[in-house]
Tab-separated table of C-alpha atoms and ligand atoms in Angstrom:
chain	number	residue	atom	x	y	z
A	1	MET	CA	90.680	47.729	-166.066
A	2	LEU	CA	91.414	44.219	-167.221
A	3	ALA	CA	93.988	45.359	-169.782
A	4	LEU	CA	96.735	46.091	-167.272
A	5	PRO	CA	97.133	42.679	-165.615
A	6	LYS	CA	96.867	41.010	-169.000
A	7	ASN	CA	99.715	43.160	-170.374
A	8	ILE	CA	101.888	42.417	-167.384
A	9	THR	CA	101.371	38.701	-167.835
A	10	ASP	CA	102.211	39.050	-171.517
A	11	LEU	CA	105.335	40.951	-170.706
A	12	ASP	CA	106.418	38.301	-168.249
A	13	SER	CA	106.001	35.562	-170.774
A	14	TRP	CA	107.836	37.705	-173.323
A	15	ARG	CA	110.754	37.972	-170.873
A	16	LYS	CA	110.769	34.215	-170.214
A	17	GLN	CA	110.899	33.449	-173.903
A	18	ALA	CA	113.557	36.134	-174.456
A	19	GLU	CA	115.757	34.534	-171.805
A	20	ARG	CA	115.307	31.075	-173.315
A	21	ILE	CA	116.485	32.377	-176.706
A	22	GLU	CA	119.316	34.367	-175.107
A	23	VAL	CA	120.635	31.352	-173.197
A	24	GLY	CA	120.454	29.104	-176.250
A	25	LYS	CA	122.296	31.645	-178.365
A	26	ASN	CA	124.915	32.387	-175.708
A	27	LEU	CA	125.867	28.745	-175.344
A	28	LEU	CA	126.477	28.368	-179.077
A	29	TYR	CA	128.479	31.607	-179.350
A	30	TYR	CA	130.489	30.472	-176.374
A	31	LYS	CA	131.266	27.177	-178.090
A	32	GLN	CA	132.269	29.006	-181.254
A	33	SER	CA	134.767	31.236	-179.394
A	34	ALA	CA	136.009	28.326	-177.293
A	35	GLY	CA	136.866	26.311	-180.399
A	36	LEU	CA	134.255	23.617	-179.609
A	37	SER	CA	132.021	22.105	-182.237
A	38	PHE	CA	128.554	23.628	-182.406
A	39	ASP	CA	125.435	23.432	-184.523
A	40	LYS	CA	125.532	26.329	-186.999
A	41	ALA	CA	121.990	25.745	-188.206
A	42	LYS	CA	120.770	25.869	-184.618
A	43	LEU	CA	122.562	29.178	-184.096
A	44	ALA	CA	120.977	30.622	-187.237
A	45	SER	CA	117.601	29.486	-185.964
A	46	TYR	CA	118.164	31.174	-182.585
A	47	GLU	CA	119.227	34.374	-184.364
A	48	LYS	CA	116.008	34.264	-186.358
A	49	GLN	CA	113.948	33.674	-183.239
A	50	ALA	CA	115.705	36.573	-181.493
A	51	LEU	CA	114.879	38.891	-184.380
A	52	GLU	CA	111.233	37.852	-184.465
A	53	HIS	CA	110.907	38.021	-180.709
A	54	SER	CA	112.404	41.540	-180.584
A	55	ARG	CA	110.102	42.670	-183.373
A	56	ALA	CA	107.145	41.224	-181.491
A	57	PHE	CA	108.094	43.306	-178.450
A	58	LEU	CA	108.376	46.510	-180.465
A	59	LYS	CA	105.040	45.823	-182.114
A	60	SER	CA	103.091	44.970	-178.959
A	61	PHE	CA	104.712	47.124	-176.314
A	62	GLY	CA	106.310	50.013	-178.215
A	63	LYS	CA	108.834	52.036	-176.256
A	64	GLU	CA	108.196	50.822	-172.699
A	65	PRO	CA	109.634	49.312	-170.557
A	66	ARG	CA	112.525	51.374	-171.842
A	67	ALA	CA	115.290	48.807	-171.202
A	68	LEU	CA	113.424	46.187	-173.222
A	69	PHE	CA	112.833	48.700	-176.001
A	70	LEU	CA	116.564	49.501	-176.165
A	71	MET	CA	117.507	45.807	-176.131
A	72	SER	CA	114.976	44.977	-178.836
A	73	VAL	CA	115.954	47.806	-181.162
A	74	ASP	CA	119.613	46.865	-180.842
A	75	ALA	CA	118.810	43.203	-181.505
A	76	VAL	CA	116.883	44.110	-184.665
A	77	GLY	CA	119.733	46.343	-185.885
A	78	ARG	CA	122.305	43.638	-185.229
A	79	ALA	CA	120.292	40.900	-186.857
A	80	LYS	CA	119.802	43.002	-189.982
A	81	THR	CA	123.545	43.596	-190.322
A	82	PHE	CA	124.702	40.185	-189.078
A	83	LYS	CA	125.644	38.875	-192.537
A	84	LEU	CA	127.899	41.865	-193.225
A	85	GLN	CA	129.660	41.264	-189.935
A	86	MET	CA	130.290	37.608	-190.805
A	87	LYS	CA	131.508	38.632	-194.243
A	88	ALA	CA	133.963	41.106	-192.693
A	89	HIS	CA	135.281	38.334	-190.421
A	90	GLY	CA	135.870	36.209	-193.495
A	91	VAL	CA	137.651	39.026	-195.338
A	92	ARG	CA	139.891	39.689	-192.350
A	93	SER	CA	141.244	36.173	-192.399
A	94	SER	CA	141.334	35.698	-196.177
A	95	LYS	CA	142.527	39.124	-197.431
A	96	ILE	CA	144.459	40.728	-194.588
A	97	VAL	CA	147.373	38.353	-195.074
A	98	SER	CA	151.047	39.065	-195.651
A	99	THR	CA	152.739	37.489	-198.645
A	100	LYS	CA	156.147	38.171	-197.140
A	101	PHE	CA	156.189	37.687	-193.372
A	102	LYS	CA	155.636	34.484	-191.465
A	103	LEU	CA	155.031	33.552	-187.861
A	104	GLN	CA	155.701	29.970	-186.757
A	105	GLY	CA	155.656	28.824	-190.367
A	106	SER	CA	152.328	30.464	-191.319
A	107	LYS	CA	151.797	33.718	-193.190
A	108	VAL	CA	151.112	36.587	-190.812
A	109	ASN	CA	147.459	37.545	-191.023
A	110	TRP	CA	145.041	39.882	-189.244
A	111	GLY	CA	144.805	37.454	-186.326
A	112	SER	CA	148.542	36.954	-185.767
A	113	TRP	CA	149.608	40.521	-186.551
A	114	ARG	CA	149.980	41.620	-182.929
A	115	GLN	CA	151.885	38.501	-181.978
A	116	PHE	CA	154.282	39.135	-184.834
A	117	THR	CA	154.928	42.777	-183.949
A	118	ALA	CA	155.418	41.963	-180.256
A	119	GLN	CA	158.080	39.431	-181.144
A	120	SER	CA	159.867	41.287	-183.928
A	121	ASP	CA	162.616	43.762	-183.117
A	122	ASP	CA	162.981	44.623	-186.793
A	123	SER	CA	161.337	48.052	-187.141
A	124	GLN	CA	161.515	47.937	-190.915
A	125	ALA	CA	159.640	44.621	-191.001
A	126	ARG	CA	156.967	45.966	-188.675
A	127	LYS	CA	156.591	49.060	-190.835
A	128	GLU	CA	156.306	47.058	-194.053
A	129	LEU	CA	153.691	44.748	-192.593
A	130	TYR	CA	151.713	47.656	-191.161
A	131	ASP	CA	151.725	49.578	-194.458
A	132	ASP	CA	150.738	46.437	-196.327
A	133	PHE	CA	147.752	45.813	-194.030
A	134	ILE	CA	146.695	49.471	-194.197
A	135	GLU	CA	146.617	49.133	-197.976
A	136	LYS	CA	144.603	45.911	-197.689
A	137	SER	CA	142.039	47.514	-195.385
A	138	LYS	CA	140.282	48.579	-198.610
A	139	PHE	CA	138.723	45.111	-198.676
A	140	LEU	CA	137.071	45.814	-195.338
A	141	THR	CA	135.964	49.403	-195.989
A	142	PRO	CA	132.787	48.747	-198.027
A	143	LEU	CA	131.648	46.099	-195.518
A	144	ILE	CA	132.179	48.408	-192.541
A	145	ALA	CA	130.376	51.257	-194.300
A	146	ALA	CA	127.437	49.056	-195.311
A	147	ARG	CA	127.119	47.555	-191.844
A	148	PHE	CA	127.221	50.894	-190.017
A	149	ASN	CA	124.697	52.402	-192.438
A	150	GLY	CA	122.471	49.336	-192.219
A	151	TYR	CA	122.398	49.519	-188.434
A	152	ARG	CA	121.582	53.228	-188.556
A	153	GLN	CA	118.726	52.605	-190.990
A	154	ALA	CA	117.330	49.713	-188.967
A	155	LEU	CA	117.246	51.884	-185.841
A	156	ALA	CA	115.715	54.835	-187.693
A	157	GLU	CA	112.530	52.783	-188.122
A	158	TYR	CA	112.104	53.046	-184.362
A	159	GLU	CA	113.018	56.747	-184.234
A	160	ILE	CA	116.339	56.298	-182.540
A	161	ASP	CA	119.922	56.470	-183.817
A	162	PRO	CA	123.006	54.457	-182.792
A	163	LEU	CA	124.507	57.311	-180.778
A	164	ALA	CA	121.309	58.045	-178.861
A	165	LEU	CA	120.859	54.329	-178.138
A	166	TYR	CA	124.394	54.002	-176.813
A	167	LEU	CA	124.213	57.149	-174.677
A	168	GLU	CA	120.886	56.091	-173.187
A	169	ILE	CA	122.245	52.665	-172.227
A	170	GLU	CA	125.355	54.296	-170.733
A	171	LYS	CA	123.135	56.942	-169.051
A	172	ILE	CA	125.345	59.841	-170.125
A	173	SER	CA	124.908	62.865	-172.412
A	174	TYR	CA	126.974	63.508	-175.542
A	175	GLU	CA	128.411	66.735	-174.137
A	176	ARG	CA	129.368	65.149	-170.829
A	177	LEU	CA	130.999	62.169	-172.510
A	178	THR	CA	132.975	64.108	-175.131
A	179	SER	CA	134.213	66.572	-172.534
A	180	PHE	CA	135.155	63.669	-170.211
A	181	VAL	CA	137.204	61.995	-172.966
A	182	ASP	CA	138.776	65.262	-174.036
A	183	THR	CA	139.800	66.248	-170.506
A	184	LEU	CA	141.350	62.854	-169.887
A	185	GLY	CA	143.229	62.772	-173.187
A	186	SER	CA	144.435	66.368	-173.098
A	187	THR	CA	145.543	66.326	-169.458
A	188	LEU	CA	147.529	63.144	-169.859
A	189	ARG	CA	149.068	63.830	-173.269
A	190	PRO	CA	152.312	65.450	-172.025
A	191	ILE	CA	152.744	62.791	-169.343
A	192	PHE	CA	152.161	60.054	-171.896
A	193	ARG	CA	154.696	61.626	-174.258
A	194	ASP	CA	157.370	61.698	-171.538
A	195	ALA	CA	156.748	58.060	-170.683
A	196	LEU	CA	156.733	57.108	-174.369
A	197	ASP	CA	160.136	58.734	-174.833
A	198	ASP	CA	161.479	56.864	-171.814
A	199	TYR	CA	160.294	53.483	-173.016
A	200	SER	CA	161.353	54.206	-176.590
A	201	LYS	CA	164.881	54.549	-175.255
A	202	GLU	CA	164.638	51.108	-173.733
A	203	ILE	CA	162.747	49.379	-176.525
A	204	LEU	CA	163.591	51.237	-179.731
A	205	GLY	CA	167.186	52.041	-178.890
A	206	GLY	CA	166.457	55.742	-178.597
A	207	ASN	CA	164.527	56.050	-181.863
A	208	GLN	CA	161.236	57.959	-181.746
A	209	ALA	CA	158.101	55.830	-181.624
A	210	GLU	CA	156.396	55.775	-185.012
A	211	TYR	CA	152.841	55.040	-186.130
A	212	TYR	CA	153.688	51.353	-186.551
A	213	ASP	CA	154.916	51.142	-182.946
A	214	ASP	CA	151.328	51.026	-181.775
A	215	PHE	CA	149.665	50.420	-178.402
A	216	TYR	CA	149.685	46.646	-178.866
A	217	PHE	CA	153.375	46.607	-179.730
A	218	PHE	CA	154.393	48.606	-176.669
A	219	ARG	CA	151.875	47.015	-174.334
A	220	SER	CA	153.369	43.606	-174.850
A	221	ARG	CA	156.973	44.585	-175.561
A	222	VAL	CA	157.301	46.529	-172.328
A	223	PHE	CA	156.885	43.298	-170.335
A	224	ARG	CA	159.291	41.191	-172.368
A	225	GLN	CA	161.652	40.605	-169.460
A	226	TYR	CA	158.829	38.923	-167.515
A	227	GLU	CA	157.596	36.788	-170.395
A	228	LYS	CA	159.629	33.707	-169.591
A	229	HIS	CA	159.949	34.131	-165.898
A	230	LEU	CA	157.670	35.818	-163.409
A	231	PRO	CA	159.100	35.553	-159.905
A	232	THR	CA	156.003	34.256	-158.130
A	233	LYS	CA	155.026	30.763	-157.024
A	234	TYR	CA	151.323	31.491	-157.395
A	235	GLU	CA	148.916	30.562	-160.164
A	236	PRO	CA	146.317	33.093	-161.360
A	237	VAL	CA	143.086	31.090	-160.979
A	238	PRO	CA	143.609	29.893	-157.372
A	239	LYS	CA	144.935	33.352	-156.483
A	240	VAL	CA	141.930	35.253	-157.773
A	241	LEU	CA	139.548	32.728	-156.158
A	242	TYR	CA	141.377	33.132	-152.852
A	243	THR	CA	141.382	36.950	-153.115
A	244	MET	CA	137.661	37.058	-153.793
A	245	LYS	CA	136.935	34.517	-151.062
A	246	LYS	CA	138.714	36.688	-148.524
A	247	MET	CA	136.344	39.459	-149.553
A	248	GLY	CA	133.417	37.082	-149.001
A	249	LEU	CA	132.782	36.719	-152.738
A	250	ASP	CA	132.246	33.206	-154.048
A	251	ALA	CA	133.597	32.850	-157.573
A	252	SER	CA	133.825	29.052	-157.371
A	253	LYS	CA	130.652	28.760	-159.457
A	254	VAL	CA	132.411	30.371	-162.421
A	255	LYS	CA	133.506	27.622	-164.801
A	256	VAL	CA	137.003	27.898	-166.237
A	257	ASP	CA	138.283	26.376	-169.455
A	258	SER	CA	142.042	26.789	-169.870
A	259	ALA	CA	142.622	23.973	-172.362
A	260	ASN	CA	144.791	24.749	-175.344
A	261	ARG	CA	142.461	23.954	-178.218
A	262	LYS	CA	142.783	24.721	-181.891
A	263	GLY	CA	140.257	27.347	-182.957
A	264	LYS	CA	139.964	28.748	-179.442
A	265	SER	CA	140.073	32.538	-179.202
A	266	ALA	CA	143.575	33.855	-178.469
A	267	SER	CA	142.329	36.439	-175.990
A	268	ALA	CA	140.635	35.529	-172.731
A	269	PHE	CA	136.900	36.076	-172.427
A	270	CYS	CA	133.987	35.591	-170.057
A	271	PHE	CA	130.570	34.522	-171.199
A	272	PRO	CA	127.520	34.840	-168.979
A	273	ILE	CA	125.468	32.105	-170.625
A	274	LYS	CA	122.642	31.985	-168.080
A	275	VAL	CA	122.732	34.573	-165.308
A	276	PRO	CA	123.545	33.762	-162.529
A	277	THR	CA	123.877	29.971	-162.834
A	278	ASP	CA	126.048	29.394	-165.905
A	279	VAL	CA	128.967	31.798	-166.299
A	280	ARG	CA	132.121	30.640	-168.065
A	281	ILE	CA	135.641	31.908	-168.541
A	282	CYS	CA	137.831	30.748	-171.357
A	283	TYR	CA	141.505	31.480	-171.792
A	284	ARG	CA	144.618	30.130	-173.413
A	285	LYS	CA	147.764	30.115	-171.366
A	286	SER	CA	150.336	32.541	-172.721
A	287	ASN	CA	153.051	34.308	-170.749
A	288	PRO	CA	152.618	34.360	-166.945
A	289	LEU	CA	151.948	38.079	-166.485
A	290	GLN	CA	149.384	38.106	-169.282
A	291	ASN	CA	147.758	35.053	-167.672
A	292	PHE	CA	147.418	36.943	-164.399
A	293	SER	CA	145.978	40.050	-166.062
A	294	GLY	CA	143.594	38.055	-168.233
A	295	VAL	CA	142.384	35.831	-165.403
A	296	PHE	CA	141.895	38.675	-162.905
A	297	HIS	CA	140.061	40.714	-165.539
A	298	GLU	CA	137.759	37.906	-166.663
A	299	PHE	CA	137.036	36.826	-163.088
A	300	GLY	CA	135.856	40.392	-162.472
A	301	HIS	CA	133.234	39.720	-165.162
A	302	GLY	CA	132.686	36.235	-163.791
A	303	ILE	CA	131.941	37.299	-160.215
A	304	HIS	CA	129.536	39.895	-161.634
A	305	GLY	CA	127.597	37.255	-163.545
A	306	VAL	CA	127.263	34.781	-160.661
A	307	SER	CA	126.465	37.498	-158.088
A	308	ILE	CA	123.370	38.874	-159.809
A	309	LYS	CA	120.297	37.855	-157.830
A	310	THR	CA	118.124	35.150	-159.379
A	311	ASN	CA	115.017	37.271	-158.937
A	312	GLU	CA	116.389	40.293	-160.817
A	313	SER	CA	114.487	41.150	-163.985
A	314	TYR	CA	115.538	39.827	-167.381
A	315	GLU	CA	116.740	43.284	-168.398
A	316	ASN	CA	118.829	43.786	-165.259
A	317	LYS	CA	120.441	40.407	-165.851
A	318	TYR	CA	121.210	40.828	-169.529
A	319	LEU	CA	121.369	44.565	-170.259
A	320	ILE	CA	124.452	45.846	-168.521
A	321	ALA	CA	126.111	48.872	-170.098
A	322	MET	CA	129.730	48.263	-171.094
A	323	GLY	CA	130.723	51.255	-168.993
A	324	VAL	CA	129.333	49.259	-166.044
A	325	ALA	CA	130.337	45.714	-167.018
A	326	GLU	CA	133.989	46.670	-167.412
A	327	ILE	CA	134.178	48.359	-163.981
A	328	PHE	CA	134.534	45.128	-162.032
A	329	SER	CA	136.883	43.445	-164.501
A	330	ILE	CA	139.175	46.473	-164.469
A	331	PHE	CA	138.826	46.743	-160.683
A	332	PHE	CA	140.180	43.217	-160.135
A	333	GLU	CA	142.770	43.518	-162.897
A	334	ASN	CA	143.979	46.736	-161.253
A	335	LEU	CA	144.920	44.832	-158.089
A	336	LEU	CA	147.908	43.704	-160.153
A	337	HIS	CA	148.851	47.365	-160.633
A	338	ASP	CA	149.033	47.869	-156.867
A	339	LYS	CA	152.519	47.604	-155.451
A	340	THR	CA	151.346	46.399	-152.039
A	341	PHE	CA	149.186	43.688	-153.596
A	342	LEU	CA	152.065	42.505	-155.780
A	343	GLN	CA	154.358	42.254	-152.765
A	344	GLU	CA	151.961	40.782	-150.255
A	345	ALA	CA	149.693	38.624	-152.391
A	346	LEU	CA	152.140	37.504	-155.069
A	347	GLY	CA	155.362	37.675	-153.086
A	348	PHE	CA	157.321	39.988	-155.386
A	349	THR	CA	160.308	41.872	-154.063
A	350	ASN	CA	159.960	45.619	-153.654
A	351	GLU	CA	162.139	46.163	-156.716
A	352	THR	CA	160.081	43.895	-158.990
A	353	ALA	CA	156.799	45.321	-157.698
A	354	VAL	CA	157.982	48.885	-158.384
A	355	ASP	CA	159.139	47.967	-161.871
A	356	ILE	CA	155.936	46.136	-162.774
A	357	THR	CA	153.645	48.908	-161.499
A	358	ARG	CA	155.692	51.482	-163.405
A	359	ARG	CA	155.255	49.512	-166.622
A	360	PHE	CA	151.530	49.038	-166.058
A	361	ARG	CA	151.235	52.788	-165.504
A	362	PHE	CA	152.841	53.402	-168.897
A	363	ASN	CA	150.363	51.012	-170.489
A	364	GLU	CA	147.511	52.878	-168.817
A	365	LEU	CA	148.799	56.181	-170.169
A	366	PHE	CA	149.090	54.678	-173.645
A	367	PHE	CA	145.599	53.270	-173.300
A	368	VAL	CA	144.160	56.695	-172.426
A	369	ALA	CA	145.970	58.423	-175.300
A	370	PHE	CA	144.929	55.777	-177.842
A	371	TYR	CA	141.358	55.446	-176.599
A	372	SER	CA	140.861	59.212	-176.467
A	373	ALA	CA	141.460	59.208	-180.221
A	374	ASN	CA	139.338	56.068	-180.740
A	375	SER	CA	136.448	57.309	-178.621
A	376	THR	CA	136.327	60.825	-180.021
A	377	MET	CA	136.378	59.516	-183.575
A	378	LYS	CA	133.494	57.106	-183.000
A	379	LEU	CA	131.387	59.643	-181.113
A	380	ARG	CA	131.838	62.255	-183.830
A	381	TYR	CA	131.333	59.708	-186.606
A	382	TRP	CA	127.771	59.105	-185.459
A	383	LYS	CA	127.054	62.645	-184.268
A	384	GLU	CA	128.194	64.364	-187.470
A	385	GLN	CA	127.150	61.509	-189.773
A	386	LEU	CA	130.602	61.282	-191.331
A	387	SER	CA	131.547	59.164	-194.308
A	388	ILE	CA	134.246	56.521	-193.829
A	389	GLU	CA	136.725	58.778	-195.666
A	390	GLN	CA	135.924	61.686	-193.352
A	391	ALA	CA	136.271	59.359	-190.365
A	392	ASN	CA	139.734	58.319	-191.597
A	393	ALA	CA	140.852	61.942	-191.931
A	394	LEU	CA	139.496	62.787	-188.484
A	395	TYR	CA	141.224	59.742	-187.011
A	396	SER	CA	144.613	60.903	-188.304
A	397	ASP	CA	144.068	64.306	-186.697
A	398	LEU	CA	142.991	62.777	-183.395
A	399	THR	CA	145.941	60.393	-183.122
A	400	GLU	CA	148.214	63.369	-183.623
A	401	ARG	CA	146.310	65.425	-181.075
A	402	PHE	CA	146.191	62.824	-178.293
A	403	MET	CA	149.285	60.730	-178.998
A	404	GLY	CA	151.537	63.131	-180.847
A	405	ILE	CA	151.880	60.586	-183.656
A	406	ARG	CA	149.981	60.862	-186.906
A	407	TYR	CA	148.493	57.455	-187.775
A	408	PRO	CA	147.304	56.525	-191.249
A	409	GLY	CA	143.580	57.218	-190.908
A	410	LYS	CA	142.559	53.742	-192.047
A	411	TYR	CA	144.239	52.109	-189.056
A	412	TRP	CA	140.997	52.070	-187.062
A	413	GLN	CA	139.446	49.784	-189.671
A	414	LEU	CA	141.989	47.108	-188.751
A	415	HIS	CA	141.306	47.356	-185.025
A	416	HIS	CA	139.456	44.559	-183.207
A	417	VAL	CA	136.929	46.843	-181.477
A	418	MET	CA	136.550	49.973	-183.614
A	419	PRO	CA	134.926	48.487	-186.738
A	420	GLU	CA	133.382	45.529	-184.897
A	421	TYR	CA	131.257	47.498	-182.424
A	422	PHE	CA	129.018	50.403	-183.357
A	423	LEU	CA	130.291	52.308	-180.344
A	424	TYR	CA	131.967	50.911	-177.216
A	425	SER	CA	135.417	52.531	-177.092
A	426	PRO	CA	134.342	55.306	-174.684
A	427	SER	CA	132.958	52.660	-172.310
A	428	TYR	CA	136.470	51.444	-171.530
A	429	MET	CA	137.438	54.936	-170.453
A	430	ILE	CA	134.265	55.391	-168.406
A	431	ALA	CA	134.817	52.055	-166.682
A	432	SER	CA	138.510	52.718	-166.006
A	433	VAL	CA	137.716	55.909	-164.159
A	434	ARG	CA	134.861	54.310	-162.259
A	435	ALA	CA	137.018	51.321	-161.262
A	436	PHE	CA	139.618	53.754	-159.963
A	437	GLU	CA	136.973	55.685	-157.991
A	438	LEU	CA	135.542	52.461	-156.593
A	439	ALA	CA	138.971	51.344	-155.357
A	440	ASN	CA	139.525	54.778	-153.813
A	441	LEU	CA	136.243	54.615	-151.966
A	442	LEU	CA	137.040	51.168	-150.576
A	443	ARG	CA	140.521	52.362	-149.622
A	444	SER	CA	139.083	55.326	-147.746
A	445	ARG	CA	136.627	53.067	-145.926
A	446	TYR	CA	138.776	50.017	-145.206
A	447	GLY	CA	142.383	51.026	-145.693
A	448	ASP	CA	145.117	50.350	-148.244
A	449	ARG	CA	144.639	46.587	-148.101
A	450	TYR	CA	140.925	46.682	-148.846
A	451	TRP	CA	141.235	43.387	-150.739
A	452	ASN	CA	141.713	41.656	-147.400
A	453	GLU	CA	138.490	43.065	-145.969
A	454	GLU	CA	135.234	41.186	-145.998
A	455	LYS	CA	133.354	44.464	-145.545
A	456	ALA	CA	134.834	45.793	-148.772
A	457	GLY	CA	133.599	42.639	-150.467
A	458	LYS	CA	130.168	43.243	-149.005
A	459	ASP	CA	130.084	46.739	-150.529
A	460	LEU	CA	131.123	45.247	-153.848
A	461	TYR	CA	128.432	42.592	-153.636
A	462	GLU	CA	125.767	45.290	-153.166
A	463	LEU	CA	126.843	46.760	-156.517
A	464	LEU	CA	127.292	43.432	-158.303
A	465	SER	CA	124.093	41.737	-157.224
A	466	VAL	CA	121.674	44.186	-158.892
A	467	GLY	CA	123.161	43.793	-162.395
A	468	GLY	CA	121.930	46.522	-164.714
A	469	GLY	CA	120.048	48.110	-161.812
A	470	ILE	CA	123.298	49.513	-160.370
A	471	ASP	CA	123.484	53.111	-159.156
A	472	VAL	CA	126.942	54.184	-160.354
A	473	ASP	CA	126.553	57.629	-158.804
A	474	SER	CA	126.763	55.980	-155.381
A	475	PHE	CA	130.512	55.542	-155.825
A	476	SER	CA	131.536	57.435	-158.965
A	477	LYS	CA	131.637	61.077	-159.990
A	478	LEU	CA	133.271	60.134	-163.290
A	479	ASP	CA	135.956	62.641	-162.426
A	480	ALA	CA	138.474	62.718	-165.289
A	481	THR	CA	140.782	65.106	-163.442
A	482	GLY	CA	141.121	62.944	-160.334
A	483	TYR	CA	142.006	59.918	-162.415
A	484	ALA	CA	144.419	61.905	-164.587
A	485	ASN	CA	146.165	63.243	-161.492
A	486	SER	CA	146.659	59.737	-160.140
A	487	LEU	CA	148.368	58.680	-163.385
A	488	GLY	CA	150.329	61.914	-163.570
A	489	GLN	CA	152.135	61.295	-160.313
B	501	ZN	ZN1	136.299	42.986	-170.127
C-alpha cells in the first residue's frame, strides 16, 4: 500500500531531473546551431547524464508510463550512436567537397551544394557536381550503416525496434501510413509531372528535368524573379506577430535572433529550450520570400512552444511527435500560399498573388512526389531490414515510380534528413495533410479569412496548449485523397 505513493514521488523527481538535463542540453545545442560559443565539455557531460538518467528510468520503471519509456529508449539509442553521427558530420564537410567548382571563392561542399545549384544555370556543371558527390557518398555509407544498426541494436535490448518506436510516437500503424503515403504519391504523380514539364519549359529552356535537377534546385529556382524584389512593404517578423495577435495568440515571448553570424546555421530553426518560458527562433536573412516562409514556419513552432501550459507533464512538453509538431509550422507557413492572405495581409496585386500561389503549389507537388519516395524507402528499410545497398536500389525504383525520374540510389545518403534521422520523412507528409485539414476546419467555421478571427485563434490555442497531449482526430482524418484533390485543382 505504501509502494504506490513512493513510486509516484520517485517518478516526479525523475521528471524534474530529466527536465533539468533537457534544458541544459537544449541551450548548448541551440548555441552550437546559432554559431555562438559554447562549452563542449559541458555538453558531453549533459549527454552522459541524459544517458544515465534514461537508463535509470528503464531500470526502475520499465515500460510505463509509456511516453517516458519511449523517450528513454530513444535517448539511449541516440547516445549510443552519437559518436557516429558526429563523425558523419565531419566527413560531410571534409570529404564531400568539389575540387572543381567554387561558390563565392570557396570550394563547393556538402553545405553549399544547394546554394550552388540554385544559382547555376549551367546544367552540365550541376550534373558534374552531382555525380561527383554521389561518388563521394561512399565515405558516408559505412557511418550511416553503422549508426542505423547501432540504434537498432540498442533498442532491441528493450524489445522494441526503430520502426515500432516511431509508429507508436506518431500513433499510426505501418499499413495505414504506407497506404497513406502511397495514395498521396500515386494520385499526385500525373499532376506533378504536368507541372514539372511546365516549369522545365520556363527554367530549363524546354529540356526535360533530370535527376540532378532535384527538389532543392526547382524549389529555389522557381522563385528567382522574386529573389531581389518582393513587392511588399512588410517585414516577416512584425507581420507574423501581428497575424497571431489578431488571432489572440501571443508570440511576443518567442525570442528571435536574426543576426548574420559566422557559423550560424543557414536554414532557419526554432528551439524550445525550456517549455513554455524559453523558446527561440534563429534565422539568417536571405531572399525576402524565403525570409517570409522561414519566419512564418518557425513562428508556428514558436507559438506552439510558448502556448503549452506550465502545468503540463514533462512528457507532454517535450515528447511531441514530428507529425504533430510540424502541423502548426506548416499551418502558418501555408498562409503565404493563400491568395487572399497575400493580397490583403501583404498587399500584393492580384497578378503577383496568383503567380506566387501557383509556384508554391508546384513546390508542394514536388514535395509530395519526392517525399513519397523518401518516406516509402525509410519505412521499408526498417520493416524489411534492408542493407544499405538494397535501400539504394529501392530508392532508385521509388524515385522513378513517384517522380518519373530515376535517381542514383545513393542520393538519399547525401540528403539532410534521410541519413540524419532514423525515420521522420513520413511525418512531413502527415503534418502537411493535417495542417490542410486544420485550415479547412477553421475556414468552415469562421470563413475564408479565418486568420482575422480571434475565435479561430482560440480553437488553435486549445490544440497548442496541451503539447503532446493533443487529440489530432478532433480535426484530422488524415485524408490523403482530400488533400490530393486540393492540389490537383
Ligand atoms: Zn519545422
